[in-house]
């Protein structure tokens, strides 16, 4: 059956792009949907901050007029400048269990990135490591948590079937309230606080703009050596 892939151009296209996961995960009791209102904000190129330093094209795949897949091709100038790497990304990938549909989506995204003079396509990355990234390959019997990916098991076959290879293994850890801090670690923390004269204080809400600037600086300095890091902008 013919697969038609085209950019999202109209409000009805965008609605179909946003609504597709509700069809893909219709019978999946673990899936937790994102808020549609939040998704509309994230896809608004006029107002969402990511588009201040990035270009994105959203594509929708249809068969006989029915939406069967979606993908975003992403050129992030912050990543290119920080890593000095001509890499683009694909994200927001959702697809029925059909290799032809997936291949059509990946090909369209790859062509768009190539036209942007990019040489590498990496993903899923929606939009960057500051957002959801990676592909779930274990843990399908657990519900996803905030900013962690969730997808059907067959996505791995669709992605590898197109020729993608693993770029990085990403691990997620669950920490429960009943896990004590080891005594040795607690002692190291106390010694470090005294030696470095570190203090810990509550966030001051009345100076929220100043506090957010501190948070941004700490986040960027703490994460700058991590794989795929992109600096958080103002």
One Martini backbone bead per residue (centre of mass of N, CA, C, O) as a GRO file, in nm:
protein
  234
    1UNK     BB    1   0.097   0.036   0.022
    2UNK     BB    2   0.087   0.357  -0.009
    3UNK     BB    3   0.313   0.620   0.097
    4UNK     BB    4   0.246   0.943   0.238
    5UNK     BB    5   0.479   1.218   0.269
    6UNK     BB    6   0.432   1.525   0.460
    7UNK     BB    7   0.419   1.825   0.558
    8UNK     BB    8   0.323   2.030   0.805
    9UNK     BB    9   0.067   2.297   0.729
   10UNK     BB   10  -0.196   2.252   0.885
   11UNK     BB   11  -0.412   2.228   1.141
   12UNK     BB   12  -0.496   1.936   1.063
   13UNK     BB   13  -0.213   1.821   1.057
   14UNK     BB   14  -0.138   1.885   1.351
   15UNK     BB   15  -0.362   1.720   1.478
   16UNK     BB   16  -0.268   1.448   1.360
   17UNK     BB   17   0.013   1.455   1.488
   18UNK     BB   18  -0.085   1.468   1.787
   19UNK     BB   19  -0.304   1.219   1.777
   20UNK     BB   20  -0.158   0.951   1.697
   21UNK     BB   21  -0.082   0.811   1.973
   22UNK     BB   22  -0.381   0.735   2.045
   23UNK     BB   23  -0.367   0.505   1.830
   24UNK     BB   24  -0.106   0.344   1.893
   25UNK     BB   25  -0.200   0.328   2.230
   26UNK     BB   26  -0.492   0.223   2.274
   27UNK     BB   27  -0.399  -0.083   2.419
   28UNK     BB   28  -0.199   0.068   2.627
   29UNK     BB   29  -0.173   0.068   2.977
   30UNK     BB   30   0.112   0.232   3.015
   31UNK     BB   31   0.043   0.471   2.871
   32UNK     BB   32   0.120   0.832   2.888
   33UNK     BB   33  -0.016   1.113   2.807
   34UNK     BB   34   0.015   1.405   2.683
   35UNK     BB   35  -0.053   1.727   2.669
   36UNK     BB   36  -0.192   1.893   2.417
   37UNK     BB   37  -0.123   2.185   2.500
   38UNK     BB   38   0.183   2.136   2.520
   39UNK     BB   39   0.230   2.041   2.230
   40UNK     BB   40   0.141   2.300   2.088
   41UNK     BB   41   0.371   2.468   2.209
   42UNK     BB   42   0.615   2.292   2.099
   43UNK     BB   43   0.503   2.340   1.781
   44UNK     BB   44   0.548   2.653   1.803
   45UNK     BB   45   0.750   2.852   1.602
   46UNK     BB   46   0.679   3.148   1.727
   47UNK     BB   47   0.720   3.073   2.066
   48UNK     BB   48   0.918   2.851   2.097
   49UNK     BB   49   1.245   2.864   2.210
   50UNK     BB   50   1.392   2.650   2.029
   51UNK     BB   51   1.352   2.827   1.754
   52UNK     BB   52   1.589   3.035   1.807
   53UNK     BB   53   1.814   2.768   1.735
   54UNK     BB   54   1.605   2.625   1.525
   55UNK     BB   55   1.511   2.369   1.286
   56UNK     BB   56   1.182   2.236   1.184
   57UNK     BB   57   1.031   1.935   1.047
   58UNK     BB   58   0.710   1.812   0.992
   59UNK     BB   59   0.588   1.472   0.949
   60UNK     BB   60   0.332   1.292   0.759
   61UNK     BB   61   0.182   0.973   0.741
   62UNK     BB   62  -0.013   0.818   0.472
   63UNK     BB   63  -0.303   0.591   0.421
   64UNK     BB   64  -0.578   0.653   0.271
   65UNK     BB   65  -0.575   0.927   0.469
   66UNK     BB   66  -0.428   0.782   0.704
   67UNK     BB   67  -0.265   0.810   0.990
   68UNK     BB   68   0.072   0.622   1.047
   69UNK     BB   69   0.288   0.868   1.084
   70UNK     BB   70   0.578   1.034   1.243
   71UNK     BB   71   0.813   1.326   1.215
   72UNK     BB   72   1.118   1.500   1.312
   73UNK     BB   73   1.332   1.742   1.177
   74UNK     BB   74   1.656   1.846   1.327
   75UNK     BB   75   1.811   2.173   1.362
   76UNK     BB   76   2.073   2.245   1.599
   77UNK     BB   77   2.282   2.505   1.651
   78UNK     BB   78   2.380   2.447   1.939
   79UNK     BB   79   2.500   2.170   1.877
   80UNK     BB   80   2.686   2.243   1.644
   81UNK     BB   81   2.856   2.455   1.801
   82UNK     BB   82   2.940   2.289   2.057
   83UNK     BB   83   3.043   2.014   1.883
   84UNK     BB   84   3.131   2.046   1.592
   85UNK     BB   85   2.869   1.902   1.439
   86UNK     BB   86   2.696   1.764   1.147
   87UNK     BB   87   2.411   1.724   1.324
   88UNK     BB   88   2.106   1.561   1.326
   89UNK     BB   89   1.750   1.500   1.398
   90UNK     BB   90   1.509   1.278   1.536
   91UNK     BB   91   1.155   1.309   1.629
   92UNK     BB   92   0.844   1.222   1.728
   93UNK     BB   93   0.823   0.916   1.685
   94UNK     BB   94   0.553   0.753   1.505
   95UNK     BB   95   0.429   0.406   1.441
   96UNK     BB   96   0.343   0.164   1.275
   97UNK     BB   97   0.383  -0.184   1.202
   98UNK     BB   98   0.582  -0.059   0.937
   99UNK     BB   99   0.857  -0.044   0.743
  100UNK     BB  100   0.763   0.141   0.510
  101UNK     BB  101   0.674   0.378   0.681
  102UNK     BB  102   0.938   0.426   0.832
  103UNK     BB  103   1.119   0.465   0.582
  104UNK     BB  104   0.971   0.713   0.474
  105UNK     BB  105   1.029   0.893   0.717
  106UNK     BB  106   1.339   0.873   0.731
  107UNK     BB  107   1.394   0.971   0.442
  108UNK     BB  108   1.268   1.251   0.471
  109UNK     BB  109   1.447   1.347   0.703
  110UNK     BB  110   1.722   1.299   0.565
  111UNK     BB  111   1.679   1.492   0.328
  112UNK     BB  112   1.640   1.747   0.494
  113UNK     BB  113   1.918   1.739   0.640
  114UNK     BB  114   2.090   1.739   0.384
  115UNK     BB  115   1.982   2.026   0.293
  116UNK     BB  116   2.135   2.138   0.570
  117UNK     BB  117   2.433   2.014   0.570
  118UNK     BB  118   2.401   1.728   0.698
  119UNK     BB  119   2.565   1.401   0.803
  120UNK     BB  120   2.381   1.337   1.058
  121UNK     BB  121   2.149   1.096   1.210
  122UNK     BB  122   1.973   1.130   1.524
  123UNK     BB  123   1.795   0.901   1.754
  124UNK     BB  124   1.577   0.992   1.959
  125UNK     BB  125   1.497   1.363   1.962
  126UNK     BB  126   1.268   1.571   2.179
  127UNK     BB  127   1.492   1.771   2.081
  128UNK     BB  128   1.687   1.711   2.325
  129UNK     BB  129   1.864   1.652   2.621
  130UNK     BB  130   1.641   1.856   2.753
  131UNK     BB  131   1.462   1.621   2.670
  132UNK     BB  132   1.346   1.374   2.506
  133UNK     BB  133   1.543   1.062   2.493
  134UNK     BB  134   1.542   0.787   2.321
  135UNK     BB  135   1.495   0.421   2.349
  136UNK     BB  136   1.285   0.178   2.438
  137UNK     BB  137   1.401  -0.175   2.531
  138UNK     BB  138   1.313  -0.168   2.838
  139UNK     BB  139   1.024  -0.167   3.043
  140UNK     BB  140   0.713  -0.210   2.929
  141UNK     BB  141   0.569  -0.273   3.228
  142UNK     BB  142   0.614   0.036   3.266
  143UNK     BB  143   0.555   0.343   3.340
  144UNK     BB  144   0.619   0.645   3.257
  145UNK     BB  145   0.814   0.927   3.307
  146UNK     BB  146   0.924   1.223   3.319
  147UNK     BB  147   1.111   1.266   3.027
  148UNK     BB  148   1.052   0.970   2.931
  149UNK     BB  149   1.050   0.721   2.722
  150UNK     BB  150   0.786   0.574   2.509
  151UNK     BB  151   0.741   0.249   2.344
  152UNK     BB  152   0.719   0.015   2.137
  153UNK     BB  153   0.902  -0.268   2.072
  154UNK     BB  154   0.904  -0.238   1.743
  155UNK     BB  155   1.089   0.015   1.704
  156UNK     BB  156   1.361  -0.122   1.690
  157UNK     BB  157   1.312  -0.261   1.415
  158UNK     BB  158   1.252  -0.008   1.249
  159UNK     BB  159   1.526   0.137   1.301
  160UNK     BB  160   1.725  -0.094   1.227
  161UNK     BB  161   1.591  -0.152   0.944
  162UNK     BB  162   1.715   0.126   0.824
  163UNK     BB  163   2.036   0.135   0.970
  164UNK     BB  164   2.067   0.186   1.253
  165UNK     BB  165   2.285   0.269   1.523
  166UNK     BB  166   2.434   0.279   1.815
  167UNK     BB  167   2.537   0.566   2.005
  168UNK     BB  168   2.386   0.526   2.299
  169UNK     BB  169   2.358   0.425   2.624
  170UNK     BB  170   2.063   0.460   2.816
  171UNK     BB  171   1.997   0.515   3.164
  172UNK     BB  172   1.750   0.424   3.413
  173UNK     BB  173   1.663   0.522   3.745
  174UNK     BB  174   1.528   0.394   4.055
  175UNK     BB  175   1.424   0.581   4.346
  176UNK     BB  176   1.349   0.522   4.668
  177UNK     BB  177   1.270   0.623   4.994
  178UNK     BB  178   1.422   0.349   5.128
  179UNK     BB  179   1.702   0.470   5.042
  180UNK     BB  180   1.991   0.503   5.186
  181UNK     BB  181   2.255   0.685   5.281
  182UNK     BB  182   2.562   0.627   5.282
  183UNK     BB  183   2.792   0.690   5.518
  184UNK     BB  184   3.031   0.756   5.335
  185UNK     BB  185   2.886   0.970   5.166
  186UNK     BB  186   2.801   1.160   5.394
  187UNK     BB  187   3.093   1.228   5.484
  188UNK     BB  188   3.191   1.345   5.217
  189UNK     BB  189   2.990   1.575   5.204
  190UNK     BB  190   3.070   1.719   5.467
  191UNK     BB  191   3.367   1.769   5.394
  192UNK     BB  192   3.313   1.929   5.135
  193UNK     BB  193   3.149   2.161   5.258
  194UNK     BB  194   3.381   2.263   5.440
  195UNK     BB  195   3.615   2.296   5.234
  196UNK     BB  196   3.420   2.470   5.016
  197UNK     BB  197   3.198   2.636   5.154
  198UNK     BB  198   2.911   2.500   5.150
  199UNK     BB  199   2.578   2.603   5.086
  200UNK     BB  200   2.226   2.561   5.181
  201UNK     BB  201   1.930   2.694   5.025
  202UNK     BB  202   1.653   2.834   4.961
  203UNK     BB  203   1.449   2.944   4.741
  204UNK     BB  204   1.387   3.279   4.615
  205UNK     BB  205   1.091   3.395   4.499
  206UNK     BB  206   1.141   3.714   4.497
  207UNK     BB  207   1.414   3.617   4.308
  208UNK     BB  208   1.356   3.436   4.049
  209UNK     BB  209   1.535   3.547   3.817
  210UNK     BB  210   1.805   3.505   3.963
  211UNK     BB  211   1.767   3.203   4.026
  212UNK     BB  212   1.745   3.101   3.734
  213UNK     BB  213   2.031   3.184   3.657
  214UNK     BB  214   2.170   2.993   3.852
  215UNK     BB  215   2.049   2.731   3.746
  216UNK     BB  216   2.160   2.751   3.462
  217UNK     BB  217   2.462   2.757   3.536
  218UNK     BB  218   2.469   2.487   3.686
  219UNK     BB  219   2.361   2.305   3.468
  220UNK     BB  220   2.575   2.366   3.248
  221UNK     BB  221   2.830   2.287   3.420
  222UNK     BB  222   2.736   1.992   3.501
  223UNK     BB  223   2.665   1.891   3.179
  224UNK     BB  224   2.894   1.961   2.957
  225UNK     BB  225   3.028   1.647   2.951
  226UNK     BB  226   2.789   1.527   2.833
  227UNK     BB  227   2.624   1.351   2.624
  228UNK     BB  228   2.468   1.576   2.402
  229UNK     BB  229   2.502   1.845   2.507
  230UNK     BB  230   2.294   2.144   2.560
  231UNK     BB  231   2.266   2.453   2.620
  232UNK     BB  232   2.092   2.655   2.816
  233UNK     BB  233   1.890   2.908   2.764
  234UNK     BB  234   1.723   3.201   2.842
   0.00000   0.00000   0.00000
